[in-house]
Amino acid sequence: MSEQQRVAIVTGAAGGIGRELVLGLLGDEIRVAAVDRTNQGLTELAQAAQQRQQGANLMTIEADLARDETIDEIIAKARGRFGAIDILVNNAGVTPEQWKLFVAVHNNAPMALSRALVHDMMRQRWGRIVNITTSLGTMIREGSPTYGPSKAALEAFSAIMAKDLAGTGVTVNVLVPGGVTNTPMVPLEAGYERAEMIQPAVMAPPLNWLVSDAAGAVTGRRFLAVHWDPSLPPEEAAAKAGAPVAWTAIATMPIEPPRRS
């Protein structure tokens, strides 16, 4: 990290993956505005931060990302406490089978937060946006016509943003666990042995590197946290765990006619 103490907004911060992302950032001395709609989860997160003597760098914001006006409220509160926002981690997810709610939380909120923060990031020539999507298999899984497609849209949005922001000092990357993860998103009746699932803590090491100065040239990539080897130097771990965002390595790109001069 540079000498400047960075500031992050993390959505879906109260439990599972979000909790580990927040605690990981706090461990790297990054100040965090943790956003979630669950008051109890935010309280437990704050208690965990206090136990680690990191409470001074954490603020919690109870908010419902499905409400359009929430975005401005979140940013105002975070800036009021910490000042400029350097890092945005779009992690929030929902499980109900309601298409409009999926789009609101997985697509509208990340887009609105990114658009509200990116201009300041560009002015300071430094910014990090990390979007938490899901595995390709989950995006096209049978019986899941809402969760998967909405996360696929966030992945495509990430690829576009990375291109649009190339050379500005603002990077956009995708981070996913890499498989079935031990979070409340996977119900007990699914039948998995919880100890054999991917544990949320695997997300913290790659996130901390992605938001560091060392990863300033890394953009338009997707990382599978389960393949991140903390015993390797971060650059080597990134090479092992990363691939181009939005599956462009396996896609057939469209044929385009030449443009008129």
Short mmCIF file of C-alpha atoms in Angstrom, two decimals:
data_model
loop_
_atom_site.label_atom_id
_atom_site.label_comp_id
_atom_site.label_asym_id
_atom_site.label_seq_id
_atom_site.Cartn_x
_atom_site.Cartn_y
_atom_site.Cartn_z
CA MET A 1 0.00 0.00 0.00
CA SER A 2 1.00 3.62 -0.45
CA GLU A 3 1.38 5.92 2.56
CA GLN A 4 -2.07 7.36 1.88
CA GLN A 5 -4.79 5.52 3.78
CA ARG A 6 -7.38 4.40 1.25
CA VAL A 7 -11.15 4.36 1.71
CA ALA A 8 -13.51 1.65 0.45
CA ILE A 9 -17.25 1.13 0.15
CA VAL A 10 -18.26 -2.54 0.38
CA THR A 11 -21.87 -3.58 -0.26
CA GLY A 12 -23.40 -6.78 1.06
CA ALA A 13 -20.95 -6.43 3.92
CA ALA A 14 -22.72 -8.01 6.88
CA GLY A 15 -22.13 -11.71 6.37
CA GLY A 16 -20.55 -14.47 4.34
CA ILE A 17 -18.23 -13.20 1.63
CA GLY A 18 -18.87 -9.52 2.38
CA ARG A 19 -17.81 -9.87 6.01
CA GLU A 20 -14.50 -11.49 5.00
CA LEU A 21 -13.87 -8.80 2.38
CA VAL A 22 -14.39 -6.04 4.95
CA LEU A 23 -12.22 -7.66 7.61
CA GLY A 24 -9.51 -8.29 5.03
CA LEU A 25 -9.47 -4.64 3.96
CA LEU A 26 -9.43 -3.47 7.57
CA GLY A 27 -6.47 -5.76 8.16
CA ASP A 28 -4.67 -3.88 5.40
CA GLU A 29 -5.41 -0.58 7.19
CA ILE A 30 -8.02 0.47 4.64
CA ARG A 31 -10.96 2.44 6.02
CA VAL A 32 -14.27 0.81 5.11
CA ALA A 33 -17.87 1.96 4.82
CA ALA A 34 -19.71 -1.36 5.16
CA VAL A 35 -23.18 -1.35 3.60
CA ASP A 36 -25.91 -3.90 4.24
CA ARG A 37 -29.64 -4.01 4.89
CA THR A 38 -29.18 -6.30 7.92
CA ASN A 39 -28.71 -4.36 11.15
CA GLN A 40 -27.82 -7.40 13.23
CA GLY A 41 -25.16 -8.48 10.75
CA LEU A 42 -23.64 -5.00 10.71
CA THR A 43 -23.58 -4.96 14.51
CA GLU A 44 -21.77 -8.30 14.58
CA LEU A 45 -19.32 -7.04 11.95
CA ALA A 46 -18.58 -3.95 14.05
CA GLN A 47 -18.01 -6.14 17.10
CA ALA A 48 -15.58 -8.33 15.15
CA ALA A 49 -13.69 -5.23 14.01
CA GLN A 50 -13.50 -3.94 17.58
CA GLN A 51 -12.12 -7.26 18.78
CA ARG A 52 -9.35 -6.90 16.18
CA GLN A 53 -8.77 -3.29 17.26
CA GLN A 54 -9.86 -2.09 13.82
CA GLY A 55 -13.12 -0.43 14.78
CA ALA A 56 -11.85 3.11 14.19
CA ASN A 57 -11.48 2.36 10.47
CA LEU A 58 -15.00 0.97 10.07
CA MET A 59 -18.35 2.64 9.64
CA THR A 60 -21.54 0.68 9.03
CA ILE A 61 -24.42 1.89 6.88
CA GLU A 62 -27.78 0.14 7.00
CA ALA A 63 -29.33 0.61 3.57
CA ASP A 64 -31.50 -1.13 0.99
CA LEU A 65 -29.82 -1.01 -2.40
CA ALA A 66 -33.14 -1.70 -4.13
CA ARG A 67 -34.15 1.90 -3.37
CA ASP A 68 -32.77 4.38 -5.91
CA GLU A 69 -32.32 7.18 -3.38
CA THR A 70 -30.14 4.92 -1.23
CA ILE A 71 -27.08 5.39 -3.45
CA ASP A 72 -26.73 9.10 -2.75
CA GLU A 73 -27.31 8.49 0.96
CA ILE A 74 -24.57 5.88 1.13
CA ILE A 75 -22.01 8.03 -0.65
CA ALA A 76 -22.86 11.11 1.42
CA LYS A 77 -22.45 9.21 4.68
CA ALA A 78 -19.19 7.57 3.60
CA ARG A 79 -17.69 10.84 2.37
CA GLY A 80 -18.90 12.64 5.49
CA ARG A 81 -16.93 10.23 7.66
CA PHE A 82 -13.90 9.39 5.54
CA GLY A 83 -13.67 11.89 2.68
CA ALA A 84 -12.86 10.76 -0.87
CA ILE A 85 -13.71 7.18 -1.81
CA ASP A 86 -10.91 5.26 -3.54
CA ILE A 87 -12.30 1.72 -3.70
CA LEU A 88 -15.72 0.27 -4.54
CA VAL A 89 -16.52 -3.41 -3.96
CA ASN A 90 -19.93 -4.35 -5.39
CA ASN A 91 -20.67 -7.53 -3.47
CA ALA A 92 -24.35 -7.33 -2.49
CA GLY A 93 -26.55 -10.22 -3.55
CA VAL A 94 -30.14 -11.33 -3.04
CA THR A 95 -31.83 -14.70 -3.13
CA PRO A 96 -35.62 -14.17 -3.57
CA GLU A 97 -37.00 -15.18 -6.96
CA GLN A 98 -37.92 -11.65 -7.97
CA TRP A 99 -36.38 -10.44 -11.21
CA LYS A 100 -36.80 -6.73 -10.49
CA LEU A 101 -35.06 -7.12 -7.13
CA PHE A 102 -32.17 -9.01 -8.71
CA VAL A 103 -31.68 -6.30 -11.31
CA ALA A 104 -31.94 -3.55 -8.70
CA VAL A 105 -29.26 -5.03 -6.43
CA HIS A 106 -26.97 -6.82 -8.90
CA ASN A 107 -27.07 -4.29 -11.76
CA ASN A 108 -28.68 -0.94 -10.99
CA ALA A 109 -26.89 -0.40 -7.67
CA PRO A 110 -23.36 -1.29 -8.91
CA MET A 111 -23.85 0.91 -11.97
CA ALA A 112 -25.16 3.84 -9.92
CA LEU A 113 -22.42 3.56 -7.30
CA SER A 114 -19.72 3.27 -9.96
CA ARG A 115 -21.00 6.28 -11.90
CA ALA A 116 -21.28 8.36 -8.73
CA LEU A 117 -17.71 7.62 -7.62
CA VAL A 118 -15.70 7.17 -10.80
CA HIS A 119 -15.29 10.85 -11.67
CA ASP A 120 -13.54 11.58 -8.38
CA MET A 121 -11.37 8.50 -8.90
CA MET A 122 -10.43 9.73 -12.36
CA ARG A 123 -9.55 13.19 -11.07
CA GLN A 124 -7.17 11.75 -8.53
CA ARG A 125 -5.81 9.25 -11.10
CA TRP A 126 -6.38 6.37 -8.67
CA GLY A 127 -9.35 4.12 -8.12
CA ARG A 128 -10.34 0.50 -7.75
CA ILE A 129 -13.68 -1.09 -8.62
CA VAL A 130 -14.09 -4.79 -7.84
CA ASN A 131 -17.32 -6.51 -8.78
CA ILE A 132 -18.26 -9.82 -7.18
CA THR A 133 -20.09 -11.90 -9.77
CA THR A 134 -20.36 -15.70 -9.88
CA SER A 135 -19.07 -18.73 -11.75
CA LEU A 136 -20.06 -19.28 -15.37
CA GLY A 137 -21.77 -22.54 -14.41
CA THR A 138 -23.98 -20.68 -11.94
CA MET A 139 -24.87 -18.04 -14.52
CA ILE A 140 -26.37 -20.68 -16.81
CA ARG A 141 -27.59 -23.19 -14.21
CA GLU A 142 -30.96 -24.81 -14.79
CA GLY A 143 -33.74 -23.56 -12.57
CA SER A 144 -32.01 -20.23 -11.89
CA PRO A 145 -33.32 -17.76 -14.48
CA THR A 146 -32.83 -14.69 -12.27
CA TYR A 147 -29.66 -14.86 -10.17
CA GLY A 148 -27.35 -16.14 -12.93
CA PRO A 149 -28.34 -13.74 -15.73
CA SER A 150 -28.21 -10.70 -13.43
CA LYS A 151 -24.67 -11.60 -12.35
CA ALA A 152 -23.75 -12.18 -16.01
CA ALA A 153 -24.90 -8.64 -16.74
CA LEU A 154 -22.63 -7.32 -13.96
CA GLU A 155 -19.74 -9.23 -15.50
CA ALA A 156 -20.40 -7.67 -18.92
CA PHE A 157 -20.67 -4.24 -17.30
CA SER A 158 -17.29 -4.83 -15.67
CA ALA A 159 -15.69 -5.62 -19.02
CA ILE A 160 -17.10 -2.45 -20.58
CA MET A 161 -16.03 -0.25 -17.67
CA ALA A 162 -12.51 -1.65 -17.75
CA LYS A 163 -12.21 -0.66 -21.41
CA ASP A 164 -13.78 2.77 -20.94
CA LEU A 165 -11.48 3.57 -18.00
CA ALA A 166 -8.25 2.26 -19.52
CA GLY A 167 -5.39 4.65 -18.87
CA THR A 168 -7.24 6.71 -16.25
CA GLY A 169 -5.67 5.12 -13.18
CA VAL A 170 -8.99 3.45 -12.32
CA THR A 171 -9.08 -0.33 -12.61
CA VAL A 172 -12.13 -2.60 -12.87
CA ASN A 173 -11.87 -6.30 -12.09
CA VAL A 174 -14.11 -9.21 -11.15
CA LEU A 175 -13.58 -11.50 -8.18
CA VAL A 176 -15.48 -14.74 -7.59
CA PRO A 177 -15.03 -17.58 -5.10
CA GLY A 178 -14.80 -20.16 -7.88
CA GLY A 179 -17.46 -22.62 -6.77
CA VAL A 180 -20.08 -23.45 -4.16
CA THR A 181 -19.29 -21.30 -1.14
CA ASN A 182 -20.24 -21.69 2.51
CA THR A 183 -22.59 -18.73 2.84
CA PRO A 184 -26.30 -18.35 3.68
CA MET A 185 -26.91 -18.06 -0.07
CA VAL A 186 -26.57 -21.87 -0.15
CA PRO A 187 -29.37 -23.34 1.99
CA LEU A 188 -28.74 -26.25 4.34
CA GLU A 189 -31.22 -28.36 2.39
CA ALA A 190 -28.86 -28.24 -0.61
CA GLY A 191 -27.13 -31.16 1.08
CA TYR A 192 -23.52 -30.07 0.76
CA GLU A 193 -20.99 -30.85 3.48
CA ARG A 194 -20.31 -27.30 4.68
CA ALA A 195 -16.70 -27.99 5.64
CA GLU A 196 -15.98 -29.20 2.09
CA MET A 197 -17.35 -26.04 0.47
CA ILE A 198 -15.18 -23.05 -0.45
CA GLN A 199 -14.88 -20.85 2.63
CA PRO A 200 -15.54 -17.09 2.28
CA ALA A 201 -12.13 -16.18 3.73
CA VAL A 202 -10.43 -17.15 0.44
CA MET A 203 -11.75 -13.89 -1.04
CA ALA A 204 -9.72 -11.55 1.17
CA PRO A 205 -6.13 -12.10 -0.12
CA PRO A 206 -6.91 -11.48 -3.82
CA LEU A 207 -9.09 -8.47 -2.96
CA ASN A 208 -6.38 -6.87 -0.84
CA TRP A 209 -3.92 -7.21 -3.70
CA LEU A 210 -6.37 -5.95 -6.33
CA VAL A 211 -6.96 -2.72 -4.39
CA SER A 212 -3.25 -2.12 -3.73
CA ASP A 213 -0.83 0.10 -5.66
CA ALA A 214 0.94 -3.05 -6.85
CA ALA A 215 -2.07 -4.00 -9.00
CA GLY A 216 -2.34 -0.63 -10.70
CA ALA A 217 -1.79 -2.12 -14.16
CA VAL A 218 -4.28 -4.95 -13.67
CA THR A 219 -7.71 -4.28 -15.15
CA GLY A 220 -10.33 -6.19 -17.13
CA ARG A 221 -9.52 -9.45 -15.35
CA ARG A 222 -11.57 -11.98 -13.38
CA PHE A 223 -10.04 -13.88 -10.50
CA LEU A 224 -11.09 -17.18 -8.95
CA ALA A 225 -10.24 -16.87 -5.28
CA VAL A 226 -10.14 -20.63 -4.76
CA HIS A 227 -7.13 -20.80 -7.09
CA TRP A 228 -5.26 -17.95 -5.37
CA ASP A 229 -2.18 -19.37 -3.63
CA PRO A 230 -1.19 -17.09 -0.70
CA SER A 231 2.19 -18.82 -0.49
CA LEU A 232 3.17 -17.35 -3.88
CA PRO A 233 4.17 -13.74 -4.57
CA PRO A 234 0.93 -11.89 -5.39
CA GLU A 235 1.83 -11.41 -9.06
CA GLU A 236 2.35 -15.16 -9.47
CA ALA A 237 -0.83 -15.95 -7.56
CA ALA A 238 -2.71 -13.53 -9.83
CA ALA A 239 -1.35 -15.16 -12.97
CA LYS A 240 -2.49 -18.55 -11.68
CA ALA A 241 -5.95 -17.44 -10.58
CA GLY A 242 -6.81 -14.88 -13.27
CA ALA A 243 -8.29 -14.79 -16.76
CA PRO A 244 -9.80 -12.10 -19.00
CA VAL A 245 -13.08 -10.73 -17.69
CA ALA A 246 -16.39 -11.84 -19.22
CA TRP A 247 -14.97 -15.03 -20.74
CA THR A 248 -13.47 -13.28 -23.77
CA ALA A 249 -10.76 -15.95 -23.86
CA ILE A 250 -13.35 -18.58 -24.84
CA ALA A 251 -15.77 -16.45 -26.84
CA THR A 252 -16.08 -15.94 -30.58
CA MET A 253 -16.07 -12.20 -31.09
CA PRO A 254 -18.45 -10.67 -33.67
CA ILE A 255 -17.39 -10.01 -37.23
CA GLU A 256 -17.31 -6.28 -37.91
CA PRO A 257 -17.05 -4.64 -41.33
CA PRO A 258 -14.41 -1.97 -41.82
CA ARG A 259 -15.44 1.55 -40.80
CA ARG A 260 -15.64 4.37 -43.31
CA SER A 261 -12.79 6.83 -42.98
#
